[in-house]
Short mmCIF file of C-alpha atoms in Angstrom, two decimals:
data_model
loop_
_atom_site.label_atom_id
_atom_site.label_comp_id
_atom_site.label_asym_id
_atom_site.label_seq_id
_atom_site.Cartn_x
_atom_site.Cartn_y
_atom_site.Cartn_z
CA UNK A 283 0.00 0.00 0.00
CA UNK A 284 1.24 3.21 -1.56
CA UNK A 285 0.94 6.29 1.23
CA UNK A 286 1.55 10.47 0.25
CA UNK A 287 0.70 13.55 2.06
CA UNK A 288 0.45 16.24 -0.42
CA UNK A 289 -0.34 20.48 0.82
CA UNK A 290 -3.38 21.94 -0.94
CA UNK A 291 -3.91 25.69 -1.72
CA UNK A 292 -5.11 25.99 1.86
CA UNK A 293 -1.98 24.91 3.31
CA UNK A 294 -3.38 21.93 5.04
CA UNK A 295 -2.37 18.00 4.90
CA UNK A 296 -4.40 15.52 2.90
CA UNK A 297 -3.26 12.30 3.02
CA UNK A 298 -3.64 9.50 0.27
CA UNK A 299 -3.85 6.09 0.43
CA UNK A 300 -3.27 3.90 -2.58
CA UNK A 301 -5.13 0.41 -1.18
CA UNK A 302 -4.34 -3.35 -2.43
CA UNK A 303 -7.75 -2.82 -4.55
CA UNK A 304 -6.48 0.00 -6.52
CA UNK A 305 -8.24 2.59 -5.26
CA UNK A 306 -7.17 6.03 -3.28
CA UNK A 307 -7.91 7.13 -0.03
CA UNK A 308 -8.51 10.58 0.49
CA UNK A 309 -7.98 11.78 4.57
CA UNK A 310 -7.67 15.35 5.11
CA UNK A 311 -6.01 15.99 8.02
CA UNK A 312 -7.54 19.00 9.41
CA UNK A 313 -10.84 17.61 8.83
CA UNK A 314 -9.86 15.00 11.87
CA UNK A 315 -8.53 17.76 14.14
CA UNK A 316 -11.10 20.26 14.19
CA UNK A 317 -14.13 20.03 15.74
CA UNK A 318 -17.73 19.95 14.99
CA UNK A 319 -18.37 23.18 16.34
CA UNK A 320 -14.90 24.42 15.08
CA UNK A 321 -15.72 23.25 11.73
CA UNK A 322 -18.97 25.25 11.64
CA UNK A 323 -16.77 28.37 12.78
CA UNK A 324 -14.31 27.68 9.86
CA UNK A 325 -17.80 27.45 7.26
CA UNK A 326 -19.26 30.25 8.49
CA UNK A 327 -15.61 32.46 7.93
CA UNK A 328 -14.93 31.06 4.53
CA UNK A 329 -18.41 32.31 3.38
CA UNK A 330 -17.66 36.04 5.02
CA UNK A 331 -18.37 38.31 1.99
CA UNK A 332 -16.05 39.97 0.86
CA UNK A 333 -16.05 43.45 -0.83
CA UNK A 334 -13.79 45.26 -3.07
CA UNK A 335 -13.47 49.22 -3.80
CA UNK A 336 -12.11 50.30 -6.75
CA UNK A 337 -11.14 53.48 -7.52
CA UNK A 338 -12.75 55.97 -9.25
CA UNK A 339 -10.44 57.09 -12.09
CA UNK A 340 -11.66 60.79 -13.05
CA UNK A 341 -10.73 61.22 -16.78
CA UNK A 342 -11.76 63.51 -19.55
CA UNK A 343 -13.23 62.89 -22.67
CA UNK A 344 -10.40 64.67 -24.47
CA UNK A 345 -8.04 62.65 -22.45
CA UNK A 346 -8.70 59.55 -25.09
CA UNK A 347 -6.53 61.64 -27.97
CA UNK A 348 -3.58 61.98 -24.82
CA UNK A 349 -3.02 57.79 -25.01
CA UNK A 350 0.13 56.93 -26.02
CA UNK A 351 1.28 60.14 -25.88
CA UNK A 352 4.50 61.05 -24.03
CA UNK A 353 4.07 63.12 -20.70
CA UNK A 354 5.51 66.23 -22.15
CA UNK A 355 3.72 65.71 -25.37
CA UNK A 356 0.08 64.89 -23.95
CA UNK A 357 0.82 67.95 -21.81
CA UNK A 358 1.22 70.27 -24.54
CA UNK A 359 -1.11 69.31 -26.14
CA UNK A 360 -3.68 69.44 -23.08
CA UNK A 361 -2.86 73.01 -23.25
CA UNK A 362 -2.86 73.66 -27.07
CA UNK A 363 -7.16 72.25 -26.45
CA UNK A 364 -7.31 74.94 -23.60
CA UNK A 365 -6.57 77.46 -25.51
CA UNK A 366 -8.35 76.34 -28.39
CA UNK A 367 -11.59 76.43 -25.64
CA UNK A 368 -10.66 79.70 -24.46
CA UNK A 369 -10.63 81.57 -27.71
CA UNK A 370 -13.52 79.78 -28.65
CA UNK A 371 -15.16 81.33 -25.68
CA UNK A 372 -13.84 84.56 -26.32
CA UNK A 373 -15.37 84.23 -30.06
CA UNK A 374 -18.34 83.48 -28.18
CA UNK A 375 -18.50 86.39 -25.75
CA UNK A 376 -17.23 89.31 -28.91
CA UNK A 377 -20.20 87.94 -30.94
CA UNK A 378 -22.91 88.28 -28.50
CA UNK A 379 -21.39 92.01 -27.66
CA UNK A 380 -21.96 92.40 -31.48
CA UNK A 381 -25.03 91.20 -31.27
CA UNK A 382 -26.39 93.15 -27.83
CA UNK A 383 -25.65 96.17 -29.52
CA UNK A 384 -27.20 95.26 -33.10
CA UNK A 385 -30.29 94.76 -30.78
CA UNK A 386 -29.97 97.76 -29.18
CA UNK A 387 -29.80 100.23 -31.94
CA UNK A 388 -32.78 98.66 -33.52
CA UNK A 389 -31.10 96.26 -36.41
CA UNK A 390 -33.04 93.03 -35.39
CA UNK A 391 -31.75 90.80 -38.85
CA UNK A 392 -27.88 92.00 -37.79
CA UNK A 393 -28.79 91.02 -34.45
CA UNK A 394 -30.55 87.91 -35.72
CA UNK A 395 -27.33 86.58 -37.28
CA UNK A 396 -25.03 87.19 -34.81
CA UNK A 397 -26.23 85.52 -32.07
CA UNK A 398 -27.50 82.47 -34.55
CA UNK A 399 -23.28 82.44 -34.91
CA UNK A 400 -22.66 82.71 -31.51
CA UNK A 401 -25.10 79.65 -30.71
CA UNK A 402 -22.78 77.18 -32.97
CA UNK A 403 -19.61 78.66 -31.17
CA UNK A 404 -20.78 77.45 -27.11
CA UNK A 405 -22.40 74.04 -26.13
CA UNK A 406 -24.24 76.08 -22.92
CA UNK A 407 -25.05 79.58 -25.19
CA UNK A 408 -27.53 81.00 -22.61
CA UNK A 409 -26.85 84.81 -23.75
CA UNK A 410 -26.87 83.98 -27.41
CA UNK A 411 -30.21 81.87 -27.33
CA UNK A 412 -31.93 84.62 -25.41
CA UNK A 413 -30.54 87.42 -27.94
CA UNK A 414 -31.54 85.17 -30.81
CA UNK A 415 -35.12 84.96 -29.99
CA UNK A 416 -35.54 88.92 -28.75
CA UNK A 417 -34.07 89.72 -31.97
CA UNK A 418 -36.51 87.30 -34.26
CA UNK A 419 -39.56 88.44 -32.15
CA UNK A 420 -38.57 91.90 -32.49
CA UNK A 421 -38.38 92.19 -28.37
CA UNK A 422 -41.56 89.94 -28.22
CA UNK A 423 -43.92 92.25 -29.80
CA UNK A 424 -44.56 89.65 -32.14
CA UNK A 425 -44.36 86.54 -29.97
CA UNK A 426 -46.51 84.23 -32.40
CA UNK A 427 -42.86 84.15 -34.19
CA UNK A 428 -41.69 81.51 -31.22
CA UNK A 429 -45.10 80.16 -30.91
CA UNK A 430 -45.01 78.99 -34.20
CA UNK A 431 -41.47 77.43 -34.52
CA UNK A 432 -42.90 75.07 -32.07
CA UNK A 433 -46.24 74.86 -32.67
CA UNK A 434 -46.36 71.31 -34.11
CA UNK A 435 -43.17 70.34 -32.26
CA UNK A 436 -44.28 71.07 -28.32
CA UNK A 437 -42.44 72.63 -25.79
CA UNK A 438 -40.20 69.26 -25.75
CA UNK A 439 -38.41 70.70 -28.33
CA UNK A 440 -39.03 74.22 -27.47
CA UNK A 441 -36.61 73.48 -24.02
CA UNK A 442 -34.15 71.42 -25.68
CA UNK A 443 -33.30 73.82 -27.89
CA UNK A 444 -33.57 77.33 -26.31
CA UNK A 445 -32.18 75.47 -22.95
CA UNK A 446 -33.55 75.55 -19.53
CA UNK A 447 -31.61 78.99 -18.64
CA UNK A 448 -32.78 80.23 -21.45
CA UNK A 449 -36.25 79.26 -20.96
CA UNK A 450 -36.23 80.89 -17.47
CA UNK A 451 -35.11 84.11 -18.60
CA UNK A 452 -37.47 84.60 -21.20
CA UNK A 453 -40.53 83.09 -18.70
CA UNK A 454 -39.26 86.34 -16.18
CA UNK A 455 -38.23 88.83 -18.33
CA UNK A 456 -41.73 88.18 -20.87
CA UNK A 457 -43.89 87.24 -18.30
CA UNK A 458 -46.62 90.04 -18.97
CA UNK A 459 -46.53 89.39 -22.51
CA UNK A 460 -46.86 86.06 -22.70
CA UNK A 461 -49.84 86.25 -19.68
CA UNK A 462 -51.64 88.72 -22.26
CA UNK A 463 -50.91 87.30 -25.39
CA UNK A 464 -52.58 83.96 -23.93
CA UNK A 465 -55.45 85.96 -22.60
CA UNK A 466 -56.46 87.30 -26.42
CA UNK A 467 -56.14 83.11 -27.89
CA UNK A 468 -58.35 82.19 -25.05
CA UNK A 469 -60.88 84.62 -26.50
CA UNK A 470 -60.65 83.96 -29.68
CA UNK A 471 -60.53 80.41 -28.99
CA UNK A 472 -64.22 80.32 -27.40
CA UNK A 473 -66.55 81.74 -30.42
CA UNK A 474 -64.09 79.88 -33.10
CA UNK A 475 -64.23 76.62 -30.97
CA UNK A 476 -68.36 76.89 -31.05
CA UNK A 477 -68.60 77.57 -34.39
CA UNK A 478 -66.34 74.91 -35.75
CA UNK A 479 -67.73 72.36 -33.44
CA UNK A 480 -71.56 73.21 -34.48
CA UNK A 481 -70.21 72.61 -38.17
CA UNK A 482 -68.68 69.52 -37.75
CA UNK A 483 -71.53 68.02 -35.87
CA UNK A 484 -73.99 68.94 -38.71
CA UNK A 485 -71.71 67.62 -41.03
CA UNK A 486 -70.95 64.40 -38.82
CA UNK A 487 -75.11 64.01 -39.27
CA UNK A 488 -75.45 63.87 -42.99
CA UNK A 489 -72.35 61.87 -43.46
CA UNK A 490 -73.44 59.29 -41.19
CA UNK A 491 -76.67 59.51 -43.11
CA UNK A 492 -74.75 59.56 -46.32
CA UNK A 493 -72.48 56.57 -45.04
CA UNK A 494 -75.22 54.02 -44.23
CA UNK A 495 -76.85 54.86 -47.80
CA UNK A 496 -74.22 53.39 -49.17
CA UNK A 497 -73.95 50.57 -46.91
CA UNK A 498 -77.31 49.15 -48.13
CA UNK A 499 -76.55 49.92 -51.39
CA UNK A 500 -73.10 47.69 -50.61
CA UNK A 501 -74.76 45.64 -49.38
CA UNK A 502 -77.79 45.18 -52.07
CA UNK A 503 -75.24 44.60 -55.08
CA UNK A 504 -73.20 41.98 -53.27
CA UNK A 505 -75.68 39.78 -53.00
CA UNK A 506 -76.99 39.29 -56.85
CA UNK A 507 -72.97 38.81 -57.46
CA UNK A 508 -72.68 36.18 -55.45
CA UNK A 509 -75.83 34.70 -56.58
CA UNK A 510 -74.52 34.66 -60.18
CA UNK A 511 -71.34 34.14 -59.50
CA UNK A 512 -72.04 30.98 -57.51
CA UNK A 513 -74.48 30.28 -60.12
CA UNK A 514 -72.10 30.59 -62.61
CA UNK A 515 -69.71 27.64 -60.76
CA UNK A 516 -72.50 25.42 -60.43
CA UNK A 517 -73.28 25.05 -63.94
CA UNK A 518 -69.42 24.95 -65.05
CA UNK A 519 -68.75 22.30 -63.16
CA UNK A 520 -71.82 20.38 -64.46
CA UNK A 521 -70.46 20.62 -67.97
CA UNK A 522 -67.83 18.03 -67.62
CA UNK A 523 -70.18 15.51 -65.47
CA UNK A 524 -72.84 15.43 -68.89
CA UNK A 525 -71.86 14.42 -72.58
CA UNK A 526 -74.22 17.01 -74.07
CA UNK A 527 -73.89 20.69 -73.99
CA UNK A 528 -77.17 21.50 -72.00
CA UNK A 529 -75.11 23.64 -68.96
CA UNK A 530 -72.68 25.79 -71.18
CA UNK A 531 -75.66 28.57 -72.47
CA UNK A 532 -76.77 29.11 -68.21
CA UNK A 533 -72.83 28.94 -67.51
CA UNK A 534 -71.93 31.86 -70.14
CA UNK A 535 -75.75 33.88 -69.11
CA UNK A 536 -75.09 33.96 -65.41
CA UNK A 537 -71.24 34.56 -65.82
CA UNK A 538 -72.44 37.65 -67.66
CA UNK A 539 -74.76 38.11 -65.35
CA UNK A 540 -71.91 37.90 -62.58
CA UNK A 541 -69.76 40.40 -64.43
CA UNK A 542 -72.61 43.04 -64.87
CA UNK A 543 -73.26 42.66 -60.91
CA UNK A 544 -69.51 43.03 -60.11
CA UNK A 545 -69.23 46.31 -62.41
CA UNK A 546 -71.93 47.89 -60.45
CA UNK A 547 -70.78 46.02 -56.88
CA UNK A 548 -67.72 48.12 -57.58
CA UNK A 549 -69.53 51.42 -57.89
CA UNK A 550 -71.30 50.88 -55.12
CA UNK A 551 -68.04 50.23 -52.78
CA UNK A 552 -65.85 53.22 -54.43
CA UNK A 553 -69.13 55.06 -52.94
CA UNK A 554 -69.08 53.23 -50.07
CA UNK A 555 -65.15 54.03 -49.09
CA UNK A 556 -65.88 57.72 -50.12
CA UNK A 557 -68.40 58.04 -47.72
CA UNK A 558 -65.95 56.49 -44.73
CA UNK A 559 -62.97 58.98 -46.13
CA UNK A 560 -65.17 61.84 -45.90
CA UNK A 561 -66.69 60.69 -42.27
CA UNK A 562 -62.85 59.84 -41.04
CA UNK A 563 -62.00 63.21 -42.35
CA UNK A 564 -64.87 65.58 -40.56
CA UNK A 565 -63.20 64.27 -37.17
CA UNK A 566 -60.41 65.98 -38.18
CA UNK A 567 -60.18 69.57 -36.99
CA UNK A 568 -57.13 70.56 -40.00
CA UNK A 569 -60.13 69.22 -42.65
CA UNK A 570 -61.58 72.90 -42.53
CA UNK A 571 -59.89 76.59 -42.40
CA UNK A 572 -61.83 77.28 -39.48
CA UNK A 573 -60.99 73.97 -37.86
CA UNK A 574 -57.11 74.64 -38.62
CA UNK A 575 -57.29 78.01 -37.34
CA UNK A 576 -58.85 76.54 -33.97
CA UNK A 577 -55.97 73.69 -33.87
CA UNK A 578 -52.88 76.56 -34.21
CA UNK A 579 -54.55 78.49 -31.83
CA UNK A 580 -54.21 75.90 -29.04
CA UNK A 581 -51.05 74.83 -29.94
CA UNK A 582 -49.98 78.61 -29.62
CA UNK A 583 -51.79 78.43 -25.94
CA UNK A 584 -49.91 75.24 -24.95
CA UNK A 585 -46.34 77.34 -25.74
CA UNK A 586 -47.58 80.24 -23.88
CA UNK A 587 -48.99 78.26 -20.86
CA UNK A 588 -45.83 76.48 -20.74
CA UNK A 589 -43.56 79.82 -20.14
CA UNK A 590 -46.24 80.73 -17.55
CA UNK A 591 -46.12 77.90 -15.49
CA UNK A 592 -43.26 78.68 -13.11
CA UNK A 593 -43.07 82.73 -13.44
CA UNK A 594 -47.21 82.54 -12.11
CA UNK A 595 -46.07 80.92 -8.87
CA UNK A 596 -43.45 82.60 -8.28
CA UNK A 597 -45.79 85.77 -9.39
CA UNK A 598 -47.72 84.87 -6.29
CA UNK A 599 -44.88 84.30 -4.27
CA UNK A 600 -43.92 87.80 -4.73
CA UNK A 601 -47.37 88.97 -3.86
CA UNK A 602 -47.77 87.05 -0.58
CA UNK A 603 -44.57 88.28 0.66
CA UNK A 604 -45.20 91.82 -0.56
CA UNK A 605 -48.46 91.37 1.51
CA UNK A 606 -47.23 89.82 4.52
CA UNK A 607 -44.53 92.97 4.40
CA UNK A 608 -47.41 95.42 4.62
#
């Protein structure tokens, strides 16, 4: 009998037996010397947890072009990208200065284009995006101008591309003409609303009427097709279970017949899809002048409620401490 006591990665003894059988023994040593409840202490500390905390490695997005650079090489060319940010800044800040004092003396399209520079030359262009939009809106005496770059968009759009900074300077500084601009759509809104509304359900009446018209008659020329059509089949078929030629004259008159009903069958259903166009249409506010009209108008309101939304509280705000002051 062959004996060997080998080490395993825990450092203790196992001992193997080779016995006259041919097969091997396995003992493990400090198996024999620990004890039950010693054991269970040894299970219970091999299945501690154990954590790890890795670093945080803070790197920039630029610092991808410094890899494999040389230390004096990815410095210098760290700085040649902050200067390349700085005059890009100061690009930034001499074309909005061009482009206050466009808007000040009155040149709104010289205005116009400056800042739409100066918004491709900052990823944050606050200044520029507020500039941009006084000088398209001529100061926001025509305020329909913004309204109706976003109109079919939403304000989604309307904050992702002003900015939120932007957006909150405009909501402050516009306030009052936005609240009043608002107030004349809401008026406008209610007689145009009624009218368009008492249209469409007259229309929605005689179209329905219209619509089931054309059902029936559908519905009436289907069923002399079939007839003839199924007539038609019948009497084919019989032609090659006779030796005379008694079924071909009723096979050629009803497949006339057939063709005759199918011609005006597909009258009847151009009429008939007409009539659902026309009904699927009514529904449709854009269908009409009046109705399009209506639908800008709202989306216009849905803009201007949007810039309102935060200066009105804070509006109140003001006023409640203004009153609690007094």
């Amino acid at each position: 009998m062959e004996e060997r006591i080998i080490d395993d990665e825990y450092g203790r003894g196992i001992r193997l037996k080779k016995t006259k059988d041919g097969y091997v023994d396995v003992t493990d040593e400090l198996a024999e010397k620990e004890t039950d409840g010693a054991v269970e202490e040894s299970l219970e500390e091999t299945t501690d947890e154990i954590s790890f905390e890795f670093p945080t490695l803070e790197r920039d997005e630029e610092d991808e072009d410094l890899i494999g650079l040389d230390p004096e090489e990815a410095e210098k060319k760290r700085r040649e990208k902050e200067e390349k940010i700085k005059a890009r800044r100061a690009e930034y800040e001499r074309v909005c200065a061009e482009g206050d004092e466009a808007l000040a003396t009155g040149s709104f399209k010289t205005a116009e284009l400056k800042y739409e520079k100066a918004l491709k030359l900052d990823d944050e262009p606050t200044a520029a995006s507020v500039g941009y939009w006084k000088a398209k809106t001529v100061h926001f005496t025509q305020p329909d101008v913004l309204a109706d770059e976003y109109a079919d968009e939403g304000v989604e759009s309307l904050e992702y591309d002003l900015g939120y900074e932007a957006v909150d300077v405009l909501k402050k500084e516009y306030h009052e003409v936005f609240k009043r601009r608002l107030s004349e759509l809401e008026e406008e809104e209610t007689p145009l609303a009624a009218n368009v509304e008492e249209k469409q359900e007259t229309r929605r009446q005689y179209l329905k009427e219209r619509w089931l018209r054309c059902l029936l008659a559908f519905a009436i020329a289907a069923v002399p097709m079939i007839v003839c059509i199924w007539l038609t089949v019948s009497f084919g078929l019989k032609n090659f279970s006779t030796p005379d030629t008694r079924y071909i004259a009723p096979t050629i008159g009803f497949g006339a017949g057939a063709l005759v009903c199918f011609i005006v069958f597909a009258v009847f259903t151009n009429k008939l899809i007409n009539a659902s166009r026309m009904r699927r249409t009514n529904e449709k506010l854009e269908s009409t002048e009046d109705g399009e009209r209506l639908v800008l108008i709202r989306n216009y309101k849905e803009i201007y409620e949007y810039f309102l939304e935060d200066s009105e509280e804070t509006s109140d705000e003001e006023t409640d401490v203004q009153t609690n002051e007094e």
